[in-house]
GROMACS .gro file of C-alpha atoms in nm:
model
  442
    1UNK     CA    1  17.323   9.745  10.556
    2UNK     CA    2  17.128   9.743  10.212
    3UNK     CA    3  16.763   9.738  10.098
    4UNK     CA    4  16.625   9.389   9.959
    5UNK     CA    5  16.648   9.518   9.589
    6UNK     CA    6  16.448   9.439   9.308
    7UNK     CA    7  16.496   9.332   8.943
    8UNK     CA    8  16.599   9.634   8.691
    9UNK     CA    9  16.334   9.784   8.476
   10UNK     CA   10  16.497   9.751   8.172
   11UNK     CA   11  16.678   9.390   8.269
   12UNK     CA   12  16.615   9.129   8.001
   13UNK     CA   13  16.552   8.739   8.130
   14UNK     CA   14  16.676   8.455   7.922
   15UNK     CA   15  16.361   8.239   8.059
   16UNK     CA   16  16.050   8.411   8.060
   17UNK     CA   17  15.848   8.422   8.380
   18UNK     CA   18  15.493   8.165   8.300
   19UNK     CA   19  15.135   8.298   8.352
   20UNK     CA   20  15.060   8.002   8.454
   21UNK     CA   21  15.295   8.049   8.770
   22UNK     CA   22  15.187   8.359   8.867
   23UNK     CA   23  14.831   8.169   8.928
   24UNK     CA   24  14.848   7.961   9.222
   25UNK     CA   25  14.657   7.579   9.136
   26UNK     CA   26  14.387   7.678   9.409
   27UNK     CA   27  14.256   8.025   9.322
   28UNK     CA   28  13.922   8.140   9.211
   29UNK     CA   29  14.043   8.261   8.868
   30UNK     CA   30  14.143   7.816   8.771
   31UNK     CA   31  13.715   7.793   8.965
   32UNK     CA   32  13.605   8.056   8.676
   33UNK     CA   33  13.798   7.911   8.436
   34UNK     CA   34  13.656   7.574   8.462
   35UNK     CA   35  13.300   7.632   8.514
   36UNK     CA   36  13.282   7.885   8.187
   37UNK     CA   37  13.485   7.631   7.977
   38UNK     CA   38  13.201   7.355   8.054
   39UNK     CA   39  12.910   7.579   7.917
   40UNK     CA   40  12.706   7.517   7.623
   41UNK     CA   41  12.709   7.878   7.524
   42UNK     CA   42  12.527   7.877   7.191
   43UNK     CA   43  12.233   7.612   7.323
   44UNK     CA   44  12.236   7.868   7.656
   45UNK     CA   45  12.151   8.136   7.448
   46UNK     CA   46  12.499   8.339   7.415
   47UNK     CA   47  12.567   8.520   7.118
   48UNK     CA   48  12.860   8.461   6.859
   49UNK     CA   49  12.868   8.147   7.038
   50UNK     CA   50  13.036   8.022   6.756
   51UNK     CA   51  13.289   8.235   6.567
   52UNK     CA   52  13.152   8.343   6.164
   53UNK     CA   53  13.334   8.228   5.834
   54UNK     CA   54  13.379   8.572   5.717
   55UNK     CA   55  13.421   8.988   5.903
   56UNK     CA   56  13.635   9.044   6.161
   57UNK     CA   57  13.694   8.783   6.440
   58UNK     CA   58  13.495   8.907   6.781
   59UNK     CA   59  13.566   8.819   7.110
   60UNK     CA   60  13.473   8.466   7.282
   61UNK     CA   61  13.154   8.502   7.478
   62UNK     CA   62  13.368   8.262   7.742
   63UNK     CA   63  13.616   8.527   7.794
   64UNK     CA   64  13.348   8.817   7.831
   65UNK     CA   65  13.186   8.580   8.092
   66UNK     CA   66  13.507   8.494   8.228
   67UNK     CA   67  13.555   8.872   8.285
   68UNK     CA   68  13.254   8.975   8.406
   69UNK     CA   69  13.222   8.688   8.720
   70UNK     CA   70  13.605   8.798   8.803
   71UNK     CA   71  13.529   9.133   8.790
   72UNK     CA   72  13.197   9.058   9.078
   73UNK     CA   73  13.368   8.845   9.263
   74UNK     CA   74  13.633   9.141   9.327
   75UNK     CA   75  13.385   9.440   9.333
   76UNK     CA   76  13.486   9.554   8.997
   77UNK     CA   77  13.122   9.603   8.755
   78UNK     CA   78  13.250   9.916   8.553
   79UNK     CA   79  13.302   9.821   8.180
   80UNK     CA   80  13.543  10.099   8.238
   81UNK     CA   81  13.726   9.943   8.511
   82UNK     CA   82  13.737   9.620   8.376
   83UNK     CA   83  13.889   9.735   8.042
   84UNK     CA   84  14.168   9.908   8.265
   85UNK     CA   85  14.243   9.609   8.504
   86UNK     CA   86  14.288   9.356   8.180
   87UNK     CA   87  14.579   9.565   8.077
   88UNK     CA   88  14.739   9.559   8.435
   89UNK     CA   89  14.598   9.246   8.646
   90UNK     CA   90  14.814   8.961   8.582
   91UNK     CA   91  14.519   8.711   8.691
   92UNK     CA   92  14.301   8.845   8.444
   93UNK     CA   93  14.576   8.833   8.182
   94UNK     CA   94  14.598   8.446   8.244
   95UNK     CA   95  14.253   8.451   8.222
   96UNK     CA   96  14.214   8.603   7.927
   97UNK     CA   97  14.531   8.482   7.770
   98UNK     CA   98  14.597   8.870   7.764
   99UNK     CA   99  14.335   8.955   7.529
  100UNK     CA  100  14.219   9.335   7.647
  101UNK     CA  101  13.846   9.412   7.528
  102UNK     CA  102  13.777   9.820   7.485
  103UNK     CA  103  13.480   9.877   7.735
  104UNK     CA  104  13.223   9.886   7.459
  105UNK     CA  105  13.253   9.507   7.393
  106UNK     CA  106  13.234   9.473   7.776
  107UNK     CA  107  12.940   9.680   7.835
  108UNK     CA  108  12.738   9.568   7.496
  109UNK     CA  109  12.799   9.149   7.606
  110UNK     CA  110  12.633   9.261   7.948
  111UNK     CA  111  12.352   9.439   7.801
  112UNK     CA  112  12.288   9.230   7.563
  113UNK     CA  113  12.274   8.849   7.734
  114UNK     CA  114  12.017   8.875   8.038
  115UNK     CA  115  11.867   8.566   7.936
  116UNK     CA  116  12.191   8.421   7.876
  117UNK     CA  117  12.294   8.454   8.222
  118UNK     CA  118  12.028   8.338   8.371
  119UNK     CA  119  12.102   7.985   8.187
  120UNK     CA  120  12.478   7.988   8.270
  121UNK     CA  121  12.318   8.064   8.646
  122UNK     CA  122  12.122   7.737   8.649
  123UNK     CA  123  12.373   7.546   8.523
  124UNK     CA  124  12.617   7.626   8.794
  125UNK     CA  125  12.274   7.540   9.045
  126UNK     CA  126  12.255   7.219   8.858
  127UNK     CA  127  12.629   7.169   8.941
  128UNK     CA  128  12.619   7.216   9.301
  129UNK     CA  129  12.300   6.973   9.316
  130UNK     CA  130  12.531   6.710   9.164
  131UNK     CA  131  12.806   6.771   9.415
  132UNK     CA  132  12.530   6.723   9.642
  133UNK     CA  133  12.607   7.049   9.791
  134UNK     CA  134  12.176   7.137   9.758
  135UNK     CA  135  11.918   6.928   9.963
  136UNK     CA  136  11.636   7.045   9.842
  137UNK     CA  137  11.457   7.020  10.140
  138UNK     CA  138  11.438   7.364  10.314
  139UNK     CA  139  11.417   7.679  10.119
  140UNK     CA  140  11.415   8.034  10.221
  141UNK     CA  141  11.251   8.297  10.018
  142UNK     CA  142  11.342   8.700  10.111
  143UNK     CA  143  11.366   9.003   9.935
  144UNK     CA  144  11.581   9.341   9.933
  145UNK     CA  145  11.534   9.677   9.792
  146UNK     CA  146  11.822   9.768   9.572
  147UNK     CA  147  11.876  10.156   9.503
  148UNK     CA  148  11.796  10.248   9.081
  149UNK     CA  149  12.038  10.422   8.911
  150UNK     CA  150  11.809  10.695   8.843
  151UNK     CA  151  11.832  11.008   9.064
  152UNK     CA  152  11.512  11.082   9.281
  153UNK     CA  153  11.388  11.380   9.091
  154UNK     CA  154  11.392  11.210   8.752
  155UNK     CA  155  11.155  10.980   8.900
  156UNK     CA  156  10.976  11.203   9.080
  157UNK     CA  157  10.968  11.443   8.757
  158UNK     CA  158  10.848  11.105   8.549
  159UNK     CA  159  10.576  11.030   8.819
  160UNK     CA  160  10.437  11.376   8.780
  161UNK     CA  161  10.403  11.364   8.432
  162UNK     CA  162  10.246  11.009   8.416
  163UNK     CA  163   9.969  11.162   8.727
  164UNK     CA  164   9.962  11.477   8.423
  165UNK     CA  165   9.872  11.239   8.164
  166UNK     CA  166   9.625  11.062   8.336
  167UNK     CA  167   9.412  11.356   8.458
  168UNK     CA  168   9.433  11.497   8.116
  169UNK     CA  169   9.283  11.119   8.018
  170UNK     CA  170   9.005  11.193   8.231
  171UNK     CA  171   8.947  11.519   8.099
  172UNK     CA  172   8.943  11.441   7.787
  173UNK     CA  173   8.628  11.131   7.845
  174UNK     CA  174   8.444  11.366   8.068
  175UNK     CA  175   8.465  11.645   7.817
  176UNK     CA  176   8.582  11.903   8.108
  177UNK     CA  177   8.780  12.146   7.970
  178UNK     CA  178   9.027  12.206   7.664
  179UNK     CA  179   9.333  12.015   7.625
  180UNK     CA  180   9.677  12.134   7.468
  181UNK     CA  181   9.801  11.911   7.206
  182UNK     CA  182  10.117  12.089   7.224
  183UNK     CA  183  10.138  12.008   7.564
  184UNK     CA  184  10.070  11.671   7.594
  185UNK     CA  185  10.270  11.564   7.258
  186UNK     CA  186  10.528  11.699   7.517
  187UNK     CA  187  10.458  11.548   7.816
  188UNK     CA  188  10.472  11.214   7.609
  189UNK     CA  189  10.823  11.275   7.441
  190UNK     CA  190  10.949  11.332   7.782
  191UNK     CA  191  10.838  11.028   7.899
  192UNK     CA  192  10.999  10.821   7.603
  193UNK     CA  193  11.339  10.954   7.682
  194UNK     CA  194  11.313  10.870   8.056
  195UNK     CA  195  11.612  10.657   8.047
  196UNK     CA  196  11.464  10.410   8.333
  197UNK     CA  197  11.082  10.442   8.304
  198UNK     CA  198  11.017  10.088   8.524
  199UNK     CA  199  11.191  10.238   8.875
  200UNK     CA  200  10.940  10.325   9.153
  201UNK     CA  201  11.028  10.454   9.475
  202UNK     CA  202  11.073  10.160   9.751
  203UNK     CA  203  11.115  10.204  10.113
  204UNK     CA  204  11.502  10.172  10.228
  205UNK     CA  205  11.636  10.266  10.575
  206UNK     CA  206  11.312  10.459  10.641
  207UNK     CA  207  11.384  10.656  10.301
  208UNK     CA  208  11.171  10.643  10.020
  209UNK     CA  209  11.459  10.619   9.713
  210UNK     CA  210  11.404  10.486   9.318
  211UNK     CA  211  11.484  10.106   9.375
  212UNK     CA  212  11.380   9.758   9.266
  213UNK     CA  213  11.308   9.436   9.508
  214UNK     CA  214  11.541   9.166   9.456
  215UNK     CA  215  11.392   8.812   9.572
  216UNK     CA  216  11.581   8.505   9.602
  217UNK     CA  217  11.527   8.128   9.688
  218UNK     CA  218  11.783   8.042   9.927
  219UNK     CA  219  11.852   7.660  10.005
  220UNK     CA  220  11.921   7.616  10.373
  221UNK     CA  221  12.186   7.312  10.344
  222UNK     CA  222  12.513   7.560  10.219
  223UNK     CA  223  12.304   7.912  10.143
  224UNK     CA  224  12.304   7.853   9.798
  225UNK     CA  225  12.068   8.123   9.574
  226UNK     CA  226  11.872   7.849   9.369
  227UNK     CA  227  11.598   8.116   9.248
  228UNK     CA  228  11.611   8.480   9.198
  229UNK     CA  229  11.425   8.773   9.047
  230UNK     CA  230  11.340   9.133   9.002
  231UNK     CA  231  11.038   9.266   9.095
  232UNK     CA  232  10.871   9.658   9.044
  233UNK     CA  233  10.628   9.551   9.312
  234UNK     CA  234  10.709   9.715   9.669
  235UNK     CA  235  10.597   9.479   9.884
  236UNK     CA  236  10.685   9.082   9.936
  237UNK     CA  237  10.302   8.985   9.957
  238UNK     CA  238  10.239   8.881   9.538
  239UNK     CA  239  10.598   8.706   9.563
  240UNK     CA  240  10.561   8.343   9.752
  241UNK     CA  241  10.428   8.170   9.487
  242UNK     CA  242  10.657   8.277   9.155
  243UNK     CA  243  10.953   8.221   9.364
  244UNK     CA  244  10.839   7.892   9.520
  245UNK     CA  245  10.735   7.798   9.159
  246UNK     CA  246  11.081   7.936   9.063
  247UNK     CA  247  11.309   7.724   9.343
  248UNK     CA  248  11.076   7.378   9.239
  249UNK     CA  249  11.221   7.390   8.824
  250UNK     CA  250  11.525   7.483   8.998
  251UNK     CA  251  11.563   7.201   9.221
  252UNK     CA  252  11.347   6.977   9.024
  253UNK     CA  253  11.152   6.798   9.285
  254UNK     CA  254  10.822   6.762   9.404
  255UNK     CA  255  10.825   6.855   9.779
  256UNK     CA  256  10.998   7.116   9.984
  257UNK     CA  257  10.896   7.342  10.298
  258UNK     CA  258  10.943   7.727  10.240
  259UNK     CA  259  10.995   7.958  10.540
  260UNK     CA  260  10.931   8.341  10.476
  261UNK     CA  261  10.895   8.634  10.689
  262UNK     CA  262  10.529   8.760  10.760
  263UNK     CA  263  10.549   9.010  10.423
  264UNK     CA  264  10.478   8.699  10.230
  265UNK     CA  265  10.125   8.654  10.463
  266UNK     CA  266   9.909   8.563  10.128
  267UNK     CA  267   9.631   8.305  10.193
  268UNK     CA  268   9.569   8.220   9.815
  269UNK     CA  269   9.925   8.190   9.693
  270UNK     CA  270   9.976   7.956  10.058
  271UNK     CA  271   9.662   7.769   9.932
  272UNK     CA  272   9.811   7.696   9.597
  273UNK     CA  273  10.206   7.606   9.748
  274UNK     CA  274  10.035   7.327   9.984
  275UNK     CA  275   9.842   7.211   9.701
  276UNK     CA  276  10.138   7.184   9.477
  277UNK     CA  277  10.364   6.996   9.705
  278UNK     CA  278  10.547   7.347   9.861
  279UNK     CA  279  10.443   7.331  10.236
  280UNK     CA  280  10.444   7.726  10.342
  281UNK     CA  281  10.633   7.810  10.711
  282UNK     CA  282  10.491   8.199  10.661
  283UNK     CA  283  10.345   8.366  11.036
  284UNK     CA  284  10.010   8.540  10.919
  285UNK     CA  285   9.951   8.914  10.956
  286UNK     CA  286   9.620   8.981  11.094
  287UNK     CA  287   9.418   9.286  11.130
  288UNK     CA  288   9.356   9.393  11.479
  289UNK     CA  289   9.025   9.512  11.678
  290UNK     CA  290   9.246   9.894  11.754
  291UNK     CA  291   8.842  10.010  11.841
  292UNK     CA  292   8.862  10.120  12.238
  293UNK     CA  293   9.258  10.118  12.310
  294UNK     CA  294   9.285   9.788  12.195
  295UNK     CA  295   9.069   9.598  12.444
  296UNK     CA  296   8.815   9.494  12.251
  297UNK     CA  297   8.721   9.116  12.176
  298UNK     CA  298   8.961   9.016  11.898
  299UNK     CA  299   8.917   8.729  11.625
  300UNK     CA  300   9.051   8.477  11.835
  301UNK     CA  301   8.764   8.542  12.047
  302UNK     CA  302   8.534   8.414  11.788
  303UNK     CA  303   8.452   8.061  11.717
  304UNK     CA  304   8.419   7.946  11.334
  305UNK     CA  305   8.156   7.694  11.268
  306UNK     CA  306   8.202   7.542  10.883
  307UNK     CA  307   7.876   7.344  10.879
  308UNK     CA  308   7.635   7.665  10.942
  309UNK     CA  309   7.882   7.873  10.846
  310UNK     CA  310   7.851   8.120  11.074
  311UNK     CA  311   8.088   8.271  11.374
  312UNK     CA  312   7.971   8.218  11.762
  313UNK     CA  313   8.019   8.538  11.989
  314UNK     CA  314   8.163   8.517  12.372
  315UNK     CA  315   7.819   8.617  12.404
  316UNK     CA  316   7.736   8.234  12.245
  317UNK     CA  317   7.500   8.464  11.950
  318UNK     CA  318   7.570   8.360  11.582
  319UNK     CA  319   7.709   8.558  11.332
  320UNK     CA  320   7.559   8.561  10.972
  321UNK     CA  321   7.721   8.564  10.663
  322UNK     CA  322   7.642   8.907  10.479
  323UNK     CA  323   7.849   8.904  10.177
  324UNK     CA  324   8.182   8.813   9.977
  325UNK     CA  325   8.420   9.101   9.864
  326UNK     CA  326   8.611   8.904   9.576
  327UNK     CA  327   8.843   9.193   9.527
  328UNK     CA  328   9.006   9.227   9.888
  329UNK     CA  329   8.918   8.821   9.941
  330UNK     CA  330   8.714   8.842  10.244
  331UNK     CA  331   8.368   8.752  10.342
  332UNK     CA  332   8.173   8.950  10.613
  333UNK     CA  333   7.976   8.833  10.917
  334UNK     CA  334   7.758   9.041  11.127
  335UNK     CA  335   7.549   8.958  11.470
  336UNK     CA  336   7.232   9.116  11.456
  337UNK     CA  337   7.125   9.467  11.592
  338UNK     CA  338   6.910   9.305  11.843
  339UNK     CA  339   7.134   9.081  11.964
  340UNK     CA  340   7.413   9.322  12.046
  341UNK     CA  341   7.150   9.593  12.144
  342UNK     CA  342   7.052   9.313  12.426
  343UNK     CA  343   7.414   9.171  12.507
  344UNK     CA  344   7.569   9.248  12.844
  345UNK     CA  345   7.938   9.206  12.649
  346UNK     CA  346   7.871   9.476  12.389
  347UNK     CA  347   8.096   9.743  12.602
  348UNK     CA  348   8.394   9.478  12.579
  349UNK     CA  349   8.249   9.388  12.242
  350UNK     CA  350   8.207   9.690  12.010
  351UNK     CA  351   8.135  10.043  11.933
  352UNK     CA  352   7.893   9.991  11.669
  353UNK     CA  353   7.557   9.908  11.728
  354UNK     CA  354   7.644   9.561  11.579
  355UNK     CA  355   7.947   9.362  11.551
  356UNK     CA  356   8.110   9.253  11.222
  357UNK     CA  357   8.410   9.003  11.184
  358UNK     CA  358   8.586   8.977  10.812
  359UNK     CA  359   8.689   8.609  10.677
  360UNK     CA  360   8.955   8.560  10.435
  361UNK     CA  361   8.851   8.352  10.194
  362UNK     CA  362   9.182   8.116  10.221
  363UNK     CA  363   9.107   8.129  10.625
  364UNK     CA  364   9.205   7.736  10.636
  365UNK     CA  365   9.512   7.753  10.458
  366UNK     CA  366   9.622   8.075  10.664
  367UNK     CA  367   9.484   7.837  10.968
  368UNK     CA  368   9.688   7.573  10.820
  369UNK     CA  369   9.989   7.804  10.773
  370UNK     CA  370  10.026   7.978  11.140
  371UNK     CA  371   9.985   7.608  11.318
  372UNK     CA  372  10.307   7.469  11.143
  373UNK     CA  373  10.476   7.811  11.265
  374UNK     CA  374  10.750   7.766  11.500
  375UNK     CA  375  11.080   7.972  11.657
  376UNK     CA  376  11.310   7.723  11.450
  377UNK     CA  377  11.178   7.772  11.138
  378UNK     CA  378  11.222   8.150  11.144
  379UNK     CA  379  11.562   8.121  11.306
  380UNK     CA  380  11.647   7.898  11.033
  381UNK     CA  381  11.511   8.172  10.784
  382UNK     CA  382  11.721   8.424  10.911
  383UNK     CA  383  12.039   8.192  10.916
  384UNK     CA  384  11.957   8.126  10.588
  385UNK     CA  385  11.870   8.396  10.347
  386UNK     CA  386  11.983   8.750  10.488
  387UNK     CA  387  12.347   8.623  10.462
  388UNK     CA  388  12.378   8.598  10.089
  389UNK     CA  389  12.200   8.960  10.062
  390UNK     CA  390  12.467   9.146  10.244
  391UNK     CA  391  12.717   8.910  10.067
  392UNK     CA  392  12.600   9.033   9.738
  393UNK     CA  393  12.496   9.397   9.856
  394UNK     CA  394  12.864   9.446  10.049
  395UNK     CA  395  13.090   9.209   9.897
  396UNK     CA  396  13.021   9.158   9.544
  397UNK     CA  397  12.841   9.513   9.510
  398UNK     CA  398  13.096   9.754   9.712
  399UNK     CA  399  12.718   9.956   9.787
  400UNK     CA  400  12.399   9.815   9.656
  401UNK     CA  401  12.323  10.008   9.419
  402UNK     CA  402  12.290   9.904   9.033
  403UNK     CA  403  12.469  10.015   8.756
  404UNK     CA  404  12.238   9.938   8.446
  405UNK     CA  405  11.952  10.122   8.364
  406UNK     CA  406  11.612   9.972   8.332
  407UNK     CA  407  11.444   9.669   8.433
  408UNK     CA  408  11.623   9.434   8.182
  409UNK     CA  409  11.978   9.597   8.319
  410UNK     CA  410  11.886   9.538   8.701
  411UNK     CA  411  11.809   9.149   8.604
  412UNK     CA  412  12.108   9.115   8.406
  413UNK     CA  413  12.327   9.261   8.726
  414UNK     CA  414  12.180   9.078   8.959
  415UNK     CA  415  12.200   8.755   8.739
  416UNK     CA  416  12.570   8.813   8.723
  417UNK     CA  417  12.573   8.866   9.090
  418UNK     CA  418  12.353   8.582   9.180
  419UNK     CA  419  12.590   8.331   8.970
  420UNK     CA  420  12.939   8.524   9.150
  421UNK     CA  421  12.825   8.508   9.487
  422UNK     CA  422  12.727   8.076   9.433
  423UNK     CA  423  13.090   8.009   9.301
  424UNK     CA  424  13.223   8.207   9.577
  425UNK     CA  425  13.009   8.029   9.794
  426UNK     CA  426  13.086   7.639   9.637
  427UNK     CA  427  13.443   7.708   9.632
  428UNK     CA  428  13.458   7.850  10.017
  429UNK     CA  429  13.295   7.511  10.052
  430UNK     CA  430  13.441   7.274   9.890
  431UNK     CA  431  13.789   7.393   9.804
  432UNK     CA  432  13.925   7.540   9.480
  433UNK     CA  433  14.131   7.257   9.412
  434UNK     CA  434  13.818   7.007   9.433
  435UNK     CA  435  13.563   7.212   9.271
  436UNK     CA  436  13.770   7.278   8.987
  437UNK     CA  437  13.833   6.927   8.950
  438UNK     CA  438  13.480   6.843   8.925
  439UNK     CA  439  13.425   7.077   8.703
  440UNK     CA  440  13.670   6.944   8.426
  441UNK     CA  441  13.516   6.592   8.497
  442UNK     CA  442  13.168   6.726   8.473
   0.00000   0.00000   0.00000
């Protein structure tokens, strides 16, 4: 018995096979298609939008962005790669109508079209809001540490020479000692070559690596990424209100509840969501009494009186107001010596010879904050917004770490990302078939 066989190398066909067939009518490639072929790209921001009169014709900023969201949505983000799989993928050759870009072109329309991206990105949001496929009415804010491309003893070398700089700064205004010129003309050189001078080390899996955090405004109707950005700051607490301001252009509308982990515990930016229509669901990190193994009287034991503005002990004595630290936001209260000295609670009190209590000075809206607080809304958060970070981290990414240098090229990869993982998402939805068709009719 013989093998199936297959067609001869060198065997001519009198009817040449179509691209077109090779394609089937509900794949991904016909979603990409669509959606790119529907953008504005010169009032987005794309350049060579619109091909020149005279010089040598360049390629379509369509197909670039065609290639680019097929190459995320399969794991492919190497300009390298994605010059080699044009010449042999036959779904980017219908794609591309076989056009095969050297990786220059690839890698200079990337670099060069953060901005850009971020348009075509809210135009695809502003899609899904018309397929009514966004509510609007619950959204989930997070963020996730996403490894540099810089090695950790470049940065660590960079650091060192910025903390060199800076005491040689001081040196020089306190007039403490000679300085080399040669040396620090050095020092500086070596700091404008760092080829990623923004990266700072970030906590990830309990290692300290060069990384950025990635935040993201996830609405809770289909887990669709309606806000994103890239922060240099380590920690989540400076982030509720940008990305709650971010989600409301997004979803243009007036009123929305945002659910966020306790990193995002910020009584000022909470203050300034509820008064702009964004109704915070963040628990509130406190500062605990840790003075005698913990079993000391703790804040809750105090009683806050707004009219005398003062605090009432277990003891029933007042606490005064002392003074306002504007810097850390808090306001302190202390009983008096006397009183303590005299109290029969002081051992289950304090350790001092008077007690003090610290009030933030957005105490109501952190108040406010922790009493709307409930196990749903943080289940919902977690439902919510971790699932598009391992989507993008594991299945768009391969490993999340970036390939672009610099601030500008972490935005512009996670922009691409961002605007992958939402078609992915719409189209798992909907169908190919049906978002495509919207598209064309859009």
């Amino acid at each position: 018995m013989s093998y199936i066989q297959g067609e001869g190398r060198h065997q001519g066909t009198l009817f040449p096979v179509l691209l077109d067939d090779l394609v089937p009518g509900d794949h991904v490639c016909r979603v990409v298609d669509a959606f790119v072929n529907g953008l504005k790209m010169a009032a987005l921001g794309f350049e060579r939008a619109e091909a020149a009169d005279t010089g040598r014709p360049g390629y379509d900023p369509r197909d670039l962005l065609k290639l680019y969201l097929y190459g995320y949505l399969n794991q492919i983000r190497s300009s390298r790669r994605l010059e080699a799989e044009c010449r042999r993928n036959v779904e980017l050759m219908w794609l591309l109508g076989r056009l095969c870009p050297d990786h220059k072109s690839i890698a200079e329309f990337r670099r060069l079209h953060r901005e850009a991206v971020s348009a075509a990105g809210a135009e695809l949001i502003r899609f899904a809001r018309n397929c009514g496929l966004i509510r609007g009415e619950w959204i989930a804010i997070d963020g996730s540490k996403f490894r540099a491309v810089a090695s950790i003893d470049s940065v660590r070398e960079r650091l060192a020479l910025q903390r060199y700089l800076d005491s040689i700064e001081k040196a020089d205004e306190e007039q403490q000692e000679s300085i080399d010129p040669s040396a620090v003309q050095a020092a500086l050189e070596k700091l404008k070559q760092h080829p990623e001078p923004e990266a700072e080390f970030m906590l990830m899996r309990q290692t300290s690596l060069p990384a950025y955090n990635v935040q993201t405004a996830v609405d809770a109707e289909h887990a669709l990424i309606v806000a994103h950005a890239v922060v240099l700051d380590a920690s989540d607490i400076r982030c509720l209100k940008p990305m709650a301001e971010a989600a409301k252009r997004a979803l243009e509308t007036d009123s929305f509840q945002v659910v966020a982990d306790a990193g995002y515990s910020n009584g000022e930016q909470a203050a300034h969501c509820e008064a702009a229509g964004m109704m915070p669901y963040v628990p509130v990190m406190r500062t605990v009494n840790n003075q005698g193994d913990g079993t000391l009287f703790g804040r809750e034991d105090f009683r806050y009186e707004p009219n005398s503005d003062t605090y009432v002990c277990p003891g029933n004595k007042r606490l005064l107001r002392k003074h306002t630290n504007h810097k850390d936001r808090y306001t302190m209260y202390k009983a008096s010596t006397g009183d303590c000295g005299t109290c029969s609670l002081k051992s289950r009190c304090t350790q001092a010879p008077r007690r003090g209590l610290a009030r933030h000075l957005y105490e109501d809206a952190l108040n406010r904050m922790q009493a709307r607080m409930t196990p749903q809304a943080m289940r919902l958060r977690r439902c919510t917004v971790e699932h598009p970070f391992a989507t993008i981290k594991y299945r768009i990414f391969g490993h999340p770490r970036l390939l672009m240098r610099g601030l500008s090229g972490a935005r512009v990869e996670i922009g691409l990302a961002t605007m992958a993982y939402n078609l992915k998402r719409i189209t798992n939805v909907l169908g190919a078939a049906k978002v495509t068709e919207a598209l064309h009719h859009a």
